[in-house]
Structures are given as C-alpha cells and as structure tokens.
mmCIF file of C-alpha atoms in Angstrom:
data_model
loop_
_atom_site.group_PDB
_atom_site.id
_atom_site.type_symbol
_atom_site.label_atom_id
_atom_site.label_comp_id
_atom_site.label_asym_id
_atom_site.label_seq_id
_atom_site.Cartn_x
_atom_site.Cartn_y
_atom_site.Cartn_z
ATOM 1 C CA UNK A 5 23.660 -37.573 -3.380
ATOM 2 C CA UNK A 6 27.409 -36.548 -4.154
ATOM 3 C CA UNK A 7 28.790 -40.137 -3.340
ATOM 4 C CA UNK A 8 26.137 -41.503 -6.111
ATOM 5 C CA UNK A 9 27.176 -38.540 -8.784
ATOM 6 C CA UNK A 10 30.670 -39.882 -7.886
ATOM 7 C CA UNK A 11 30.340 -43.298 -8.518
ATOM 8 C CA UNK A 12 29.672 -43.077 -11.994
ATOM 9 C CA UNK A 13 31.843 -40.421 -12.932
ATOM 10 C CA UNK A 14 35.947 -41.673 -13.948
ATOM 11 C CA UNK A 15 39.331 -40.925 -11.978
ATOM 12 C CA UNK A 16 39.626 -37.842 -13.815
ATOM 13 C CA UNK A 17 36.546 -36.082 -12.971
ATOM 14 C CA UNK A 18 36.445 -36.959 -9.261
ATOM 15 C CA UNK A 19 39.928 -35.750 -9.212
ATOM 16 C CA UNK A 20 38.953 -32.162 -11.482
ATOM 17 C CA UNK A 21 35.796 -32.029 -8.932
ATOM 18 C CA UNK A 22 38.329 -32.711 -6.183
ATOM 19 C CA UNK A 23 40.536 -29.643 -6.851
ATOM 20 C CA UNK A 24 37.170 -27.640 -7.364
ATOM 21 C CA UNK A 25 36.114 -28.266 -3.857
ATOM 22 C CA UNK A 26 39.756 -27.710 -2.537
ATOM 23 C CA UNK A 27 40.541 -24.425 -4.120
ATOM 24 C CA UNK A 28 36.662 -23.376 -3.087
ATOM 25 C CA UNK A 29 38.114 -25.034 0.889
ATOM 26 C CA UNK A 30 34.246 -24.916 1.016
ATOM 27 C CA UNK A 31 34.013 -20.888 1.373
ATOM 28 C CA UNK A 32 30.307 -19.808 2.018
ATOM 29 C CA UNK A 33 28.776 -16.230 1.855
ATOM 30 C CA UNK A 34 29.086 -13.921 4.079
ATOM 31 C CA UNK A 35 26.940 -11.010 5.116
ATOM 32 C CA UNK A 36 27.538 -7.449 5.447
ATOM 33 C CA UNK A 37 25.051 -5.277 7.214
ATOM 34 C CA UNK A 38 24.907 -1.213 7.692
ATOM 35 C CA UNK A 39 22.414 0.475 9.309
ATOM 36 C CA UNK A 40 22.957 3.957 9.039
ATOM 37 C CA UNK A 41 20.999 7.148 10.232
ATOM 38 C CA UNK A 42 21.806 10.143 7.332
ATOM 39 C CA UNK A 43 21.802 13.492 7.904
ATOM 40 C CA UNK A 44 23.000 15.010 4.610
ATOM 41 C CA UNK A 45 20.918 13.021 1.708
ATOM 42 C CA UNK A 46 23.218 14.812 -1.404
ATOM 43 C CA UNK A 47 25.832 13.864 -0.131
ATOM 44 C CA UNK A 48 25.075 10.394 1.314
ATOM 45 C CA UNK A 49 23.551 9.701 -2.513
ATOM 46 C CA UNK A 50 27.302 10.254 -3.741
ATOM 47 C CA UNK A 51 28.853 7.594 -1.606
ATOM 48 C CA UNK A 52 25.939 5.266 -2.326
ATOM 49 C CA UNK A 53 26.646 6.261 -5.966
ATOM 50 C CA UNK A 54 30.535 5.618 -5.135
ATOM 51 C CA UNK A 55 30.060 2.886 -3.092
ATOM 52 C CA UNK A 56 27.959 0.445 -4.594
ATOM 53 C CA UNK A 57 30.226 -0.354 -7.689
ATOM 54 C CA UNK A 58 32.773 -0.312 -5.793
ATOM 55 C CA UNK A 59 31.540 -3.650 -3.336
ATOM 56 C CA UNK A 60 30.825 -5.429 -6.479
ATOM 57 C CA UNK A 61 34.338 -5.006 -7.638
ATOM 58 C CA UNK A 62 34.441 -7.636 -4.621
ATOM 59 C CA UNK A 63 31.984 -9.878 -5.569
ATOM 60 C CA UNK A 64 29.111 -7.955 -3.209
ATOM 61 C CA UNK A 65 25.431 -7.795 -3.939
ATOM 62 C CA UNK A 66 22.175 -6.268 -2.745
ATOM 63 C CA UNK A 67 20.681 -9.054 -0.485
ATOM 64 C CA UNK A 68 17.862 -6.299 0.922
ATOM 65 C CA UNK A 69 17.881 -2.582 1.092
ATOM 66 C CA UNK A 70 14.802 -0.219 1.788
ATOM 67 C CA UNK A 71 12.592 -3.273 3.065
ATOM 68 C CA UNK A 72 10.336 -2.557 6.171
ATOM 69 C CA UNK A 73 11.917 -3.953 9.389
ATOM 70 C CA UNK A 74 9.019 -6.471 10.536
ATOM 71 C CA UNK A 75 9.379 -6.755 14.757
ATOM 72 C CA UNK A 76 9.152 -10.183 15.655
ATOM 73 C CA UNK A 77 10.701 -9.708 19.763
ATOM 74 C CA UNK A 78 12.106 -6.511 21.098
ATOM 75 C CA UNK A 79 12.830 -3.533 19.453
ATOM 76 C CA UNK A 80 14.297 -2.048 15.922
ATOM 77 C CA UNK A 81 15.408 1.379 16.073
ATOM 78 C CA UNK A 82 13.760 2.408 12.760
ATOM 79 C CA UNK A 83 17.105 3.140 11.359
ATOM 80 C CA UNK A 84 17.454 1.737 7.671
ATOM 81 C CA UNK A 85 19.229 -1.281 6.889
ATOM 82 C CA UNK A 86 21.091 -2.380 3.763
ATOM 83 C CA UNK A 87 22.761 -5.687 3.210
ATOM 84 C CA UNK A 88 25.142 -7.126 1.112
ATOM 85 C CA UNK A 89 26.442 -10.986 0.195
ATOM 86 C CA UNK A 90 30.006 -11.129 -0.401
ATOM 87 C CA UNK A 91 31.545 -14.134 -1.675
ATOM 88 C CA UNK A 92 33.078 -14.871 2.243
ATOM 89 C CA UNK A 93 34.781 -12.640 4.420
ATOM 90 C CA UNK A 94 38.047 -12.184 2.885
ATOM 91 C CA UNK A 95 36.647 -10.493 0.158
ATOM 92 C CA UNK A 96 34.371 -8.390 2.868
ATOM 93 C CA UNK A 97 38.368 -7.757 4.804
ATOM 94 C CA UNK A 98 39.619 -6.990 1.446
ATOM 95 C CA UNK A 99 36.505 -4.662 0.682
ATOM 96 C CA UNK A 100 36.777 -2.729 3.749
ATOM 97 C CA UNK A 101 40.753 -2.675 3.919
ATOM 98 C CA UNK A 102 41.135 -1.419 0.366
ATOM 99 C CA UNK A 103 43.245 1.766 -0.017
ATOM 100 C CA UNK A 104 41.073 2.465 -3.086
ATOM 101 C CA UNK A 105 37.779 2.969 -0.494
ATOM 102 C CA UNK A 106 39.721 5.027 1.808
ATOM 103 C CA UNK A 107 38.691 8.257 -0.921
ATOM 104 C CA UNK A 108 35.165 6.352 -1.228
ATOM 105 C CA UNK A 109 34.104 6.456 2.467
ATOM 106 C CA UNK A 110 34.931 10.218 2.934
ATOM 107 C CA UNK A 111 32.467 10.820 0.630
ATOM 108 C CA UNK A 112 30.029 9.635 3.450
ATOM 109 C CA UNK A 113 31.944 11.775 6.360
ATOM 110 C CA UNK A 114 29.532 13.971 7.938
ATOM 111 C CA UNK A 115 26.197 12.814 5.667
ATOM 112 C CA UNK A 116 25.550 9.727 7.584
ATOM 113 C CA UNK A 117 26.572 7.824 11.121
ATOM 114 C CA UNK A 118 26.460 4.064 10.153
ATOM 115 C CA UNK A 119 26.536 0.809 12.056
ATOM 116 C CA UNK A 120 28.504 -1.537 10.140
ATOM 117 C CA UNK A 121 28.718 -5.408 10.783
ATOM 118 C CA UNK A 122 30.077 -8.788 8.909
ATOM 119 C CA UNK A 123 29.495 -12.587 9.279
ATOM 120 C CA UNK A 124 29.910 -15.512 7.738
ATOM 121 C CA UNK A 125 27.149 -17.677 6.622
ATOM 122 C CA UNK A 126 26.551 -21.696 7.557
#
C-alpha cells in the first residue's frame, strides 16, 4: 500500500515523507499501568487531581480506568486498574523521572500503595 502511494508521489514528497518516518524512527505507544489499593480517598483524589494533567503534559491519555476486570484464566486481585498511552516510553521515562512530579507523587504518600508498570506497544 505505501510502495503504491509512493510511486505516484515526486522526489520531494518521498523525501519530506522520508524525514517524517525518520524523525518518528517508527516510535509506537506505550502503555502505562497502575493498580493501586487506596486507603485515604481525599487525599488520593488530590494526586489524581495533580496527577492527571500532569501525564498529559507528556502526551498521556486515559486508555481505561474504572472498567470491571473480566477473568478470562487465573486470578485478578480486585484491585483497580488505570491505564494510560504515552506517546513511547521516553516520554513514560521522562514522565516518571521529572523533578516537577517528585512534589506530585507525595501527594499520594500514605493514601494509596500502587503497582506501577510500562511497556511498549508492537
């Protein structure tokens, strides 16, 4: 499909599509996933509050929160699960490494112990 768009398109084009692709070095999402058990729900609602901005400020979105957990094989431990599409994973590294989240997350200490995991998607 690409190599027929191609063929009809001049030098220029391929070479603007070209640098597109390059720059892009063919980056797909990633996912970010917290499952989190919260003890303090004030408090929790602040970092949420805090927090949810402050992922999009990195390209992050809602991909599911709040959904019901369907059990295909083994077990879920009914703790909730939010998770977020980023871009890729540097912006996830540059999320979670950010010296402007440090004040964020202690918003969350002692209202919530979380889970947190990342991965790239295909």
């Amino acid at each position: 499909m690409i190599r027929f768009r191609l063929r009809h398109r001049s030098a220029r084009e391929v070479g603007a599509l070209y640098n597109i692709f390059r720059e892009r070095e063919w980056v797909m999402s990633a996912y970010f996933i917290v499952q989190a058990i919260i003890t303090d729900q004030p408090q929790y609602q602040k970092y949420r509050e805090a927090v949810v901005p402050f992922i999009a400020s990195f390209g992050g979105k809602f991909a599911a929160r709040g959904a019901k957990v369907e059990v295909f094989e083994g077990e879920h431990d009914t703790r909730s699960v939010v998770m977020f599409e980023f871009p890729d994973m540097k912006a996830i590294h540059a999320f979670w490494n950010s010296a402007d989240y440090v004040p964020i997350k202690k918003l969350r200490e002692g209202a919530a112990t979380i889970n947190v995991w990342a991965f790239p998607g295909v």
